[in-house]
Amino acid sequence: MRNIAFYFFAAAVLCVTCGMFWGIHMAISGDHTMAPAHAHLNLVGWTTMGLFGLYYTVTPAAAETTLAKAHFGFAVLGVLCIVPGIALAVWGSGEALAAIGSILTVISMLIFLVTVFRNGIGRRTA
Ligand code: HEM
């Protein structure tokens, strides 16, 4: 089985690939209405999850924990809710999904906060 760092990178790369096609579509169409959703797909999906992947690569002890799996679950669910949630909010169709996505995303960051303070950077053994 691949480790959690791989899954974070895989999710991050999927996000930025979609985000770039979305950006190209916005640029060609001249309709930038969805820029906030595009921005969050790239910044929360690609940049943030890519940084999580880097952290777990250099801190293998943290990557082996159940907390790391929970972290991945909250991070992915957060992006899957916050991006369409922002799109819905921009369309004027309600903010509930964006709010749920925000809560999931901040929970993911709180898990990361605990992880960093527990393991520091570079810890190899549990
Ligand atoms: C093929 C790659 C990309 C294309 C073609 C693209 C295109 C665009 C376009 C057309 C806008 C709207 C600009 C406006 O309305 O002012 C935009 C906004 C934005 N993009 Fe991208 N983008 C790309 C990749 C990325 C990446 C990789 C990131 C972040 C890591 C990113 C972050 C943002 C942000 C933060 C905004 C909002 C800027 C603002 O509202 O001031 N984009 N992008």
mmCIF file of C-alpha atoms and ligand atoms in Angstrom:
data_model
loop_
_atom_site.group_PDB
_atom_site.id
_atom_site.type_symbol
_atom_site.label_atom_id
_atom_site.label_comp_id
_atom_site.label_asym_id
_atom_site.label_seq_id
_atom_site.Cartn_x
_atom_site.Cartn_y
_atom_site.Cartn_z
ATOM 1 C CA MET A 1 0.000 0.000 0.000
ATOM 2 C CA ARG A 2 1.214 3.486 -0.845
ATOM 3 C CA ASN A 3 1.739 5.940 1.988
ATOM 4 C CA ILE A 4 -0.319 8.979 2.926
ATOM 5 C CA ALA A 5 2.180 11.365 1.325
ATOM 6 C CA PHE A 6 1.477 9.732 -2.043
ATOM 7 C CA TYR A 7 -2.281 10.121 -1.569
ATOM 8 C CA PHE A 8 -1.895 13.802 -0.648
ATOM 9 C CA PHE A 9 0.257 14.419 -3.723
ATOM 10 C CA ALA A 10 -2.117 12.438 -5.960
ATOM 11 C CA ALA A 11 -5.116 14.469 -4.729
ATOM 12 C CA ALA A 12 -3.127 17.715 -5.074
ATOM 13 C CA VAL A 13 -2.072 16.978 -8.640
ATOM 14 C CA LEU A 14 -5.649 16.043 -9.609
ATOM 15 C CA CYS A 15 -6.855 19.348 -8.125
ATOM 16 C CA VAL A 16 -4.338 21.510 -9.964
ATOM 17 C CA THR A 17 -4.864 19.690 -13.265
ATOM 18 C CA CYS A 18 -8.622 20.363 -13.037
ATOM 19 C CA GLY A 19 -7.919 23.874 -11.732
ATOM 20 C CA MET A 20 -5.675 24.709 -14.693
ATOM 21 C CA PHE A 21 -8.215 23.472 -17.263
ATOM 22 C CA TRP A 22 -10.832 25.499 -15.402
ATOM 23 C CA GLY A 23 -8.552 28.560 -15.489
ATOM 24 C CA ILE A 24 -7.938 28.123 -19.226
ATOM 25 C CA HIS A 25 -11.699 27.837 -19.761
ATOM 26 C CA MET A 26 -12.245 31.059 -17.796
ATOM 27 C CA ALA A 27 -9.518 32.822 -19.765
ATOM 28 C CA ILE A 28 -10.855 31.708 -23.162
ATOM 29 C CA SER A 29 -14.501 32.429 -22.338
ATOM 30 C CA GLY A 30 -13.662 35.751 -20.705
ATOM 31 C CA ASP A 31 -16.063 34.807 -17.894
ATOM 32 C CA HIS A 32 -14.144 35.079 -14.625
ATOM 33 C CA THR A 33 -17.174 34.695 -12.368
ATOM 34 C CA MET A 34 -15.874 31.441 -10.957
ATOM 35 C CA ALA A 35 -12.405 32.827 -10.102
ATOM 36 C CA PRO A 36 -12.992 32.409 -6.325
ATOM 37 C CA ALA A 37 -13.890 28.709 -6.739
ATOM 38 C CA HIS A 38 -10.956 28.160 -9.131
ATOM 39 C CA ALA A 39 -8.653 29.942 -6.650
ATOM 40 C CA HIS A 40 -9.744 27.687 -3.773
ATOM 41 C CA LEU A 41 -9.409 24.513 -5.824
ATOM 42 C CA ASN A 42 -5.829 25.517 -6.576
ATOM 43 C CA LEU A 43 -4.844 26.990 -3.223
ATOM 44 C CA VAL A 44 -6.595 24.553 -0.854
ATOM 45 C CA GLY A 45 -6.461 21.575 -3.247
ATOM 46 C CA TRP A 46 -3.050 21.933 -4.825
ATOM 47 C CA THR A 47 -0.896 24.183 -2.635
ATOM 48 C CA THR A 48 -2.180 23.140 0.795
ATOM 49 C CA MET A 49 -2.492 19.413 0.095
ATOM 50 C CA GLY A 50 0.853 19.438 -1.719
ATOM 51 C CA LEU A 51 2.445 20.974 1.402
ATOM 52 C CA PHE A 52 0.804 18.261 3.545
ATOM 53 C CA GLY A 53 2.312 15.673 1.166
ATOM 54 C CA LEU A 54 5.745 17.258 1.523
ATOM 55 C CA TYR A 55 5.452 17.274 5.315
ATOM 56 C CA TYR A 56 4.507 13.573 5.463
ATOM 57 C CA THR A 57 7.366 12.756 3.073
ATOM 58 C CA VAL A 58 9.966 14.304 5.363
ATOM 59 C CA THR A 59 8.275 13.119 8.588
ATOM 60 C CA PRO A 60 7.578 9.389 8.069
ATOM 61 C CA ALA A 61 6.594 8.777 11.707
ATOM 62 C CA ALA A 62 3.657 11.168 11.323
ATOM 63 C CA ALA A 63 2.609 9.523 8.048
ATOM 64 C CA GLU A 64 2.091 6.131 9.700
ATOM 65 C CA THR A 65 -0.564 7.267 12.178
ATOM 66 C CA THR A 66 -4.344 6.864 12.087
ATOM 67 C CA LEU A 67 -4.511 10.626 12.576
ATOM 68 C CA ALA A 68 -2.777 11.086 9.210
ATOM 69 C CA LYS A 69 -5.515 9.018 7.520
ATOM 70 C CA ALA A 70 -8.193 11.101 9.240
ATOM 71 C CA HIS A 71 -6.307 14.220 8.143
ATOM 72 C CA PHE A 72 -6.398 13.066 4.520
ATOM 73 C CA GLY A 73 -10.128 12.256 4.740
ATOM 74 C CA PHE A 74 -11.036 15.691 6.151
ATOM 75 C CA ALA A 75 -8.765 17.503 3.682
ATOM 76 C CA VAL A 76 -10.232 15.756 0.616
ATOM 77 C CA LEU A 77 -13.834 16.050 1.823
ATOM 78 C CA GLY A 78 -13.175 19.712 2.591
ATOM 79 C CA VAL A 79 -12.033 20.452 -0.967
ATOM 80 C CA LEU A 80 -14.890 18.385 -2.429
ATOM 81 C CA CYS A 81 -17.380 20.537 -0.484
ATOM 82 C CA ILE A 82 -15.748 23.962 -0.428
ATOM 83 C CA VAL A 83 -15.094 24.300 -4.178
ATOM 84 C CA PRO A 84 -18.622 23.498 -5.437
ATOM 85 C CA GLY A 85 -19.897 25.292 -2.333
ATOM 86 C CA ILE A 86 -18.179 28.528 -3.385
ATOM 87 C CA ALA A 87 -19.474 28.057 -6.941
ATOM 88 C CA LEU A 88 -23.026 27.688 -5.567
ATOM 89 C CA ALA A 89 -22.539 30.751 -3.367
ATOM 90 C CA VAL A 90 -21.305 32.795 -6.352
ATOM 91 C CA TRP A 91 -24.377 31.653 -8.322
ATOM 92 C CA GLY A 92 -26.557 32.822 -5.438
ATOM 93 C CA SER A 93 -27.721 29.285 -4.614
ATOM 94 C CA GLY A 94 -26.884 29.282 -0.917
ATOM 95 C CA GLU A 95 -23.800 29.076 1.244
ATOM 96 C CA ALA A 96 -24.456 25.871 3.196
ATOM 97 C CA LEU A 97 -22.067 23.655 1.214
ATOM 98 C CA ALA A 98 -19.311 26.306 1.355
ATOM 99 C CA ALA A 99 -19.817 26.506 5.131
ATOM 100 C CA ILE A 100 -19.608 22.696 5.505
ATOM 101 C CA GLY A 101 -16.476 22.682 3.321
ATOM 102 C CA SER A 102 -14.925 25.459 5.413
ATOM 103 C CA ILE A 103 -15.532 23.524 8.635
ATOM 104 C CA LEU A 104 -14.078 20.299 7.183
ATOM 105 C CA THR A 105 -11.074 22.237 5.863
ATOM 106 C CA VAL A 106 -10.359 23.939 9.174
ATOM 107 C CA ILE A 107 -10.707 20.580 11.003
ATOM 108 C CA SER A 108 -8.107 19.192 8.599
ATOM 109 C CA MET A 109 -5.787 22.086 9.476
ATOM 110 C CA LEU A 110 -6.360 21.592 13.230
ATOM 111 C CA ILE A 111 -5.385 17.921 12.803
ATOM 112 C CA PHE A 112 -2.259 19.107 11.011
ATOM 113 C CA LEU A 113 -1.508 21.565 13.823
ATOM 114 C CA VAL A 114 -1.629 18.709 16.358
ATOM 115 C CA THR A 115 0.450 16.501 14.043
ATOM 116 C CA VAL A 116 3.197 19.100 13.623
ATOM 117 C CA PHE A 117 3.440 19.788 17.367
ATOM 118 C CA ARG A 118 3.450 16.051 18.172
ATOM 119 C CA ASN A 119 6.016 14.993 15.606
ATOM 120 C CA GLY A 120 8.001 18.093 14.711
ATOM 121 C CA ILE A 121 9.724 17.883 11.352
ATOM 122 C CA GLY A 122 11.756 14.914 10.162
ATOM 123 C CA ARG A 123 10.816 12.390 12.848
ATOM 124 C CA ARG A 124 11.443 8.882 11.527
ATOM 125 C CA THR A 125 10.343 6.529 14.300
ATOM 126 C CA ALA A 126 7.076 6.443 16.250
HETATM 127 C C1 HEM B 1 -3.284 26.940 -16.464
HETATM 128 C C2 HEM B 1 -3.199 27.561 -15.297
HETATM 129 C C3 HEM B 1 -4.145 28.670 -14.844
HETATM 130 C C4 HEM B 1 -4.946 29.497 -15.574
HETATM 131 C C5 HEM B 1 -5.135 29.552 -17.091
HETATM 132 C C6 HEM B 1 -5.610 30.386 -14.631
HETATM 133 C C7 HEM B 1 -6.529 31.375 -14.975
HETATM 134 C C8 HEM B 1 -7.148 32.233 -14.106
HETATM 135 C C9 HEM B 1 -8.111 33.264 -14.455
HETATM 136 C C10 HEM B 1 -8.600 33.586 -15.892
HETATM 137 C C11 HEM B 1 -8.483 33.898 -13.325
HETATM 138 C C12 HEM B 1 -9.459 35.060 -13.186
HETATM 139 C C13 HEM B 1 -8.645 36.344 -13.066
HETATM 140 C C14 HEM B 1 -9.496 37.561 -12.703
HETATM 141 O O1 HEM B 1 -10.723 37.520 -12.783
HETATM 142 O O2 HEM B 1 -8.891 38.577 -12.295
HETATM 143 C C15 HEM B 1 -7.761 33.273 -12.228
HETATM 144 C C16 HEM B 1 -7.854 33.649 -10.903
HETATM 145 C C17 HEM B 1 -7.111 33.109 -9.885
HETATM 146 N N1 HEM B 1 -6.235 32.053 -9.966
HETATM 147 FE FE1 HEM B 1 -5.797 31.012 -11.637
HETATM 148 N N2 HEM B 1 -5.204 30.067 -13.366
HETATM 149 C C18 HEM B 1 -4.305 29.035 -13.439
HETATM 150 C C19 HEM B 1 -3.658 28.412 -12.381
HETATM 151 C C20 HEM B 1 -3.708 28.826 -11.058
HETATM 152 C C21 HEM B 1 -2.942 28.248 -9.966
HETATM 153 C C22 HEM B 1 -1.978 27.051 -10.107
HETATM 154 C C23 HEM B 1 -3.267 28.947 -8.846
HETATM 155 C C24 HEM B 1 -2.780 28.795 -7.432
HETATM 156 C C25 HEM B 1 -1.883 27.908 -7.012
HETATM 157 C C26 HEM B 1 -4.219 29.962 -9.229
HETATM 158 C C27 HEM B 1 -4.760 30.885 -8.380
HETATM 159 C C28 HEM B 1 -5.671 31.842 -8.733
HETATM 160 C C29 HEM B 1 -6.206 32.840 -7.802
HETATM 161 C C30 HEM B 1 -5.840 32.986 -6.333
HETATM 162 C C31 HEM B 1 -7.124 33.619 -8.524
HETATM 163 C C32 HEM B 1 -7.985 34.738 -8.005
HETATM 164 C C33 HEM B 1 -7.261 36.046 -8.299
HETATM 165 C C34 HEM B 1 -8.134 37.218 -7.932
HETATM 166 O O3 HEM B 1 -9.350 37.078 -7.832
HETATM 167 O O4 HEM B 1 -7.567 38.312 -7.778
HETATM 168 N N3 HEM B 1 -4.471 29.840 -10.559
HETATM 169 N N4 HEM B 1 -6.968 32.270 -12.720
#
